[in-house]
Coordinates of C-alpha atoms in Angstrom, one line a residue:
M165 CA 124.0 96.0 85.0
A166 CA 123.9 99.8 85.5
A167 CA 126.6 100.6 88.4
L168 CA 124.2 101.5 91.4
G169 CA 124.9 105.0 91.6
D170 CA 123.3 104.9 88.2
V171 CA 120.3 103.6 89.7
F172 CA 119.9 106.6 91.8
R173 CA 121.1 109.3 89.2
R174 CA 119.5 108.2 85.6
A175 CA 117.9 111.9 85.8
R176 CA 120.7 114.0 83.8
G177 CA 120.8 116.2 81.1
R178 CA 117.2 117.0 81.5
T179 CA 116.0 113.9 80.5
L180 CA 115.8 110.4 82.2
T181 CA 118.1 108.3 81.4
A182 CA 116.3 105.0 81.9
F183 CA 113.7 105.0 78.2
R184 CA 114.6 105.7 74.8
Q185 CA 113.2 108.9 74.4
G186 CA 113.1 107.9 70.1
D187 CA 111.0 105.2 71.1
E188 CA 108.5 106.1 73.7
Y189 CA 107.3 109.0 71.6
Q190 CA 104.4 106.7 70.2
W191 CA 101.1 105.4 71.9
K192 CA 101.3 102.0 72.7
G193 CA 98.8 100.9 74.8
P194 CA 97.8 101.6 78.5
F195 CA 100.4 100.9 81.5
Y196 CA 100.4 102.3 84.9
F197 CA 103.0 103.3 87.1
I198 CA 103.4 103.6 91.4
Q199 CA 103.6 107.0 92.9
G200 CA 104.9 107.0 96.2
A201 CA 105.9 110.6 98.6
D202 CA 107.2 111.6 101.7
P203 CA 109.5 108.5 103.2
Q204 CA 110.7 111.0 105.1
F205 CA 113.5 109.0 107.1
G206 CA 113.4 110.6 110.8
L207 CA 109.8 112.3 110.6
I208 CA 107.8 109.4 112.3
K209 CA 109.8 110.0 115.7
A210 CA 110.7 113.3 115.1
W211 CA 106.9 113.9 115.1
A212 CA 106.3 111.7 118.2
V213 CA 108.4 113.5 120.0
G214 CA 107.3 116.7 119.1
N215 CA 110.9 118.2 117.8
T216 CA 110.6 118.1 113.9
G217 CA 113.9 120.3 113.9
S218 CA 116.4 117.9 115.3
G219 CA 114.4 114.7 116.6
D220 CA 115.0 112.8 113.5
D221 CA 117.7 110.1 115.2
E222 CA 115.8 107.1 114.5
W223 CA 114.0 106.0 111.2
G224 CA 114.2 102.5 111.7
E225 CA 109.7 102.5 111.1
E226 CA 110.4 104.2 107.6
I227 CA 112.8 101.5 106.9
K228 CA 110.5 98.6 107.3
L229 CA 107.9 100.6 105.7
T230 CA 109.6 101.9 102.5
E231 CA 110.8 97.9 102.3
Q232 CA 107.3 96.8 102.5
A233 CA 106.5 99.4 99.5
V234 CA 109.6 97.7 97.3
Q235 CA 108.5 94.1 97.9
A236 CA 104.6 95.2 97.1
I237 CA 106.2 96.5 94.3
N238 CA 108.5 94.0 92.7
K239 CA 105.5 91.3 93.2
L240 CA 103.2 93.3 91.4
N241 CA 102.6 91.9 87.4
P242 CA 102.5 93.3 84.9
K243 CA 104.9 95.4 86.3
P244 CA 104.9 99.0 86.5
K245 CA 106.4 101.1 84.1
F246 CA 108.4 103.0 86.4
F247 CA 108.2 103.9 90.6
V248 CA 108.3 107.7 90.9
L249 CA 108.9 109.4 95.0
C250 CA 107.2 112.6 95.2
G251 CA 109.5 114.3 97.2
D252 CA 110.7 114.7 101.2
L253 CA 113.1 111.6 100.7
I254 CA 114.3 112.3 104.1
H255 CA 113.3 114.2 106.9
G256 CA 116.9 115.9 108.2
M257 CA 117.0 119.8 106.5
P258 CA 120.2 119.9 104.5
G259 CA 123.1 121.0 106.9
T260 CA 121.5 118.3 109.5
Q261 CA 123.4 116.4 111.6
W262 CA 121.4 112.7 110.4
R263 CA 120.9 113.6 106.9
K264 CA 123.7 111.5 105.6
E265 CA 122.8 108.2 106.9
Q266 CA 119.3 108.8 106.5
E267 CA 120.1 109.0 102.7
Q268 CA 122.2 106.2 102.7
D269 CA 119.2 104.2 104.5
L270 CA 116.8 104.9 102.0
K271 CA 119.2 103.8 98.9
N272 CA 120.1 100.8 100.8
V273 CA 115.9 99.8 100.0
L274 CA 115.1 101.4 97.3
K275 CA 118.1 99.7 95.4
N276 CA 116.3 96.5 95.4
T277 CA 113.7 98.1 94.1
D278 CA 113.1 95.4 91.1
Q279 CA 115.8 96.7 87.9
D280 CA 113.2 96.4 85.4
I281 CA 111.6 99.1 87.0
P282 CA 113.2 102.3 86.5
L283 CA 113.3 105.0 89.8
V284 CA 112.3 108.5 89.2
F285 CA 113.0 110.3 92.1
V286 CA 111.6 114.2 92.9
S287 CA 112.4 117.2 95.0
G288 CA 111.3 117.8 98.6
N289 CA 111.1 120.8 100.4
H290 CA 113.3 118.5 103.3
D291 CA 115.6 117.5 100.3
I292 CA 117.2 121.1 99.3
G293 CA 115.4 123.1 102.0
N294 CA 112.3 125.7 102.8
T295 CA 114.9 128.3 101.0
P296 CA 116.7 126.6 98.7
T297 CA 120.2 127.5 97.3
R298 CA 122.8 126.2 94.2
E299 CA 124.6 124.8 96.8
T300 CA 121.7 122.7 98.3
I301 CA 120.4 122.1 94.9
D302 CA 123.3 120.9 93.8
N303 CA 124.1 118.4 96.7
Y304 CA 120.7 117.1 95.6
C305 CA 121.4 116.9 92.1
K306 CA 124.8 114.5 93.2
N307 CA 122.6 112.1 95.4
W308 CA 119.5 112.1 92.9
G309 CA 119.7 113.2 89.7
D310 CA 118.4 116.1 88.2
D311 CA 115.8 118.8 90.2
Y312 CA 113.5 118.8 87.0
F313 CA 113.7 117.0 84.1
S314 CA 111.3 115.5 81.1
F315 CA 110.6 111.8 79.6
W316 CA 108.4 109.8 77.3
V317 CA 106.4 106.8 78.3
G318 CA 104.5 105.1 75.3
G319 CA 103.4 108.5 73.7
V320 CA 103.0 110.0 77.0
F321 CA 104.5 113.1 78.2
F322 CA 106.3 113.4 82.3
L323 CA 107.5 116.4 83.6
V324 CA 109.5 116.5 87.0
L325 CA 109.8 120.2 88.7
N326 CA 111.2 121.9 91.6
S327 CA 108.1 122.9 93.7
Q328 CA 110.4 124.9 95.8
L329 CA 111.3 127.1 93.5
Y330 CA 108.0 128.0 93.4
F331 CA 107.4 128.1 97.1
D332 CA 110.3 130.5 97.8
S333 CA 113.6 130.9 95.2
S334 CA 114.7 134.2 97.2
K335 CA 118.3 132.7 97.8
C336 CA 118.8 131.3 93.7
P337 CA 116.5 133.5 91.5
E338 CA 118.0 132.4 88.5
L339 CA 117.5 128.6 89.0
K340 CA 113.8 129.5 89.1
Q341 CA 114.0 131.7 86.0
A342 CA 115.7 128.7 84.0
Q343 CA 112.8 126.3 85.2
D344 CA 110.5 128.5 83.7
A345 CA 112.6 129.3 79.9
W346 CA 112.8 125.0 80.2
L347 CA 109.4 124.8 81.4
N348 CA 108.0 126.9 78.5
E349 CA 109.7 125.1 76.0
Q350 CA 108.8 121.7 77.1
L351 CA 105.4 122.0 76.7
A352 CA 106.0 123.8 73.4
A353 CA 107.5 120.2 72.6
A354 CA 104.8 118.3 74.1
E355 CA 102.4 120.1 72.0
Q356 CA 104.2 119.3 68.7
H357 CA 105.0 116.2 69.2
K358 CA 101.1 115.4 69.8
C359 CA 101.5 113.3 72.5
K360 CA 98.7 111.5 74.2
H361 CA 98.6 113.2 77.9
V362 CA 100.6 115.5 79.8
I363 CA 101.5 114.5 83.7
V364 CA 103.2 116.6 86.1
F365 CA 104.9 115.6 89.2
Q366 CA 106.1 118.4 92.0
H367 CA 106.3 117.6 95.8
I368 CA 104.5 120.5 96.7
P369 CA 100.4 120.3 95.4
L370 CA 99.2 123.9 93.6
F371 CA 96.2 123.4 95.8
L372 CA 94.8 121.1 98.2
R373 CA 91.0 120.5 97.4
T374 CA 89.9 123.7 95.5
P375 CA 92.0 126.1 93.4
D376 CA 90.9 129.3 94.9
E377 CA 91.8 128.5 98.4
D378 CA 94.0 130.4 100.8
H379 CA 97.6 130.1 100.6
D380 CA 99.3 127.8 103.4
Y381 CA 102.1 125.7 104.4
F382 CA 100.9 122.9 102.2
N383 CA 100.3 124.5 98.6
L384 CA 101.4 127.4 96.4
E385 CA 101.0 130.8 96.7
K386 CA 97.6 132.5 95.2
S387 CA 99.2 134.7 92.3
V388 CA 101.9 131.6 91.5
R389 CA 99.4 128.9 92.0
Q390 CA 97.1 130.7 89.4
E391 CA 99.9 131.3 87.0
I392 CA 101.2 127.4 87.3
M393 CA 97.1 126.4 86.3
E394 CA 97.0 128.8 83.2
K395 CA 99.7 127.5 82.1
F396 CA 99.3 124.3 82.6
H397 CA 95.7 124.8 81.6
K398 CA 96.6 125.9 78.3
A399 CA 99.3 123.1 78.1
G400 CA 96.7 120.9 78.1
V401 CA 98.7 119.4 80.9
K402 CA 95.8 116.3 82.7
A403 CA 96.9 116.2 86.2
V404 CA 99.3 117.1 88.9
F405 CA 100.6 114.2 91.9
S406 CA 102.3 115.9 94.8
G407 CA 103.1 114.4 98.1
H408 CA 104.1 117.4 100.9
Y409 CA 100.4 117.2 102.7
H410 CA 101.0 113.6 104.1
R411 CA 97.3 112.9 103.8
N412 CA 95.3 112.0 100.3
A413 CA 93.8 115.0 99.4
G414 CA 93.0 116.9 95.8
G415 CA 90.7 118.2 93.4
C416 CA 90.0 119.9 89.7
Y417 CA 90.9 123.1 87.5
R418 CA 89.6 123.8 84.3
G419 CA 90.0 119.9 83.6
L420 CA 93.4 119.8 85.3
E421 CA 93.3 117.6 88.3
M422 CA 95.5 118.2 91.3
V423 CA 96.4 114.6 92.8
V424 CA 97.5 114.9 96.7
S425 CA 99.1 111.5 97.4
S426 CA 99.5 110.7 101.1
A427 CA 102.9 109.2 102.4
I428 CA 104.7 105.8 103.0
G429 CA 106.2 107.5 106.4
C430 CA 105.0 109.7 108.6
Q431 CA 100.7 109.8 108.6
L432 CA 99.6 113.5 109.8
G433 CA 95.8 112.2 109.0
E434 CA 93.4 108.9 108.6
D435 CA 95.1 107.8 106.1
K436 CA 97.3 104.5 106.2
H437 CA 100.6 104.4 104.5
G438 CA 100.1 103.6 101.2
L439 CA 100.8 104.2 97.8
R440 CA 99.0 105.2 94.4
V441 CA 98.6 103.1 91.0
V442 CA 97.9 105.2 88.7
L443 CA 96.8 103.2 84.5
V444 CA 97.6 105.7 81.7
T445 CA 95.0 104.6 79.1
E446 CA 94.3 106.2 76.1
E447 CA 91.0 108.6 76.9
K448 CA 91.8 109.1 80.4
I449 CA 94.2 108.6 83.4
V450 CA 92.6 106.5 86.6
H451 CA 94.5 106.2 89.9
R452 CA 93.9 104.8 93.5
Y453 CA 95.7 105.0 97.0
Y454 CA 96.5 101.3 98.4
S455 CA 97.6 101.0 101.6
L456 CA 101.2 99.3 101.7
D457 CA 99.2 95.9 103.9
E458 CA 96.3 95.8 100.8
L459 CA 99.0 96.0 98.1
S460 CA 101.2 93.8 99.9
S461 CA 98.3 91.0 100.4
Q462 CA 95.8 91.4 97.6
G463 CA 97.8 93.3 94.8
L464 CA 95.9 95.0 92.3
E465 CA 92.3 95.0 91.1
R466 CA 91.9 93.5 87.7
E467 CA 90.5 97.0 86.3
M468 CA 93.8 98.6 87.1
V469 CA 96.2 96.8 84.8
S470 CA 93.4 95.3 82.2
G471 CA 95.1 95.5 78.6
T472 CA 98.5 96.7 80.1
S473 CA 101.8 94.7 79.5

């Protein structure tokens, strides 16, 4: 069994070491994975007391919710191919008081995930800061692996992006340029390998409901968004899965589906704490959001795992 640190840092050298890439270029039949977002240890208390800056000194509720998520995932049969967490792993921003304890407590919960279900981590604004720096990104990478990378599973190409570089890269413009150049290479490689689907994970949604909606805290600035949407459309990206909004939302742009999933942790709308189950078939990508209670007590409907192994 791999050393514990490796479980959290499987994204190295811009790929995910949990899968042997040479074995994964070919389509092998339908499979599914689990998407979670925003466990954000500390936000429930901070939100309740109206102090999101420094009111995050308790996170017992988030520990219980994330434990429930892990236990529900471990019971699923057949097993999901992986469990991806789309950012805001903890609430404490870089340099804040409770950050290290929050990270350690999250790792103590996630280490109980079935060792046959790889963990995939996406960086959020609370993980690297609203305006990231080389230092905040380096610190994230030491804890959770690369901030952007790609991997193949069963003929499907997955890209994990650092969306904070699209939100505000003013303190590290060279890192945004590096991700842009890498992304262009990756999309060209995906076309060359004739993959079945291309799927993207990032923390901040491109948009919440419509591609031309106004820019606010929860989506990307319109000109940046348009450029990325066009790039993804031309490359045949089927879906982008995000978090950040702490509510379920989504929409479409020229065949590209934007899927915004609510949180494992603090809810800011009417949704329940939950996870999204994503079934990948030869023709399409089907997904459904389950509350943690529902997934724990009832598991998956047959059509969400039909034909998978």
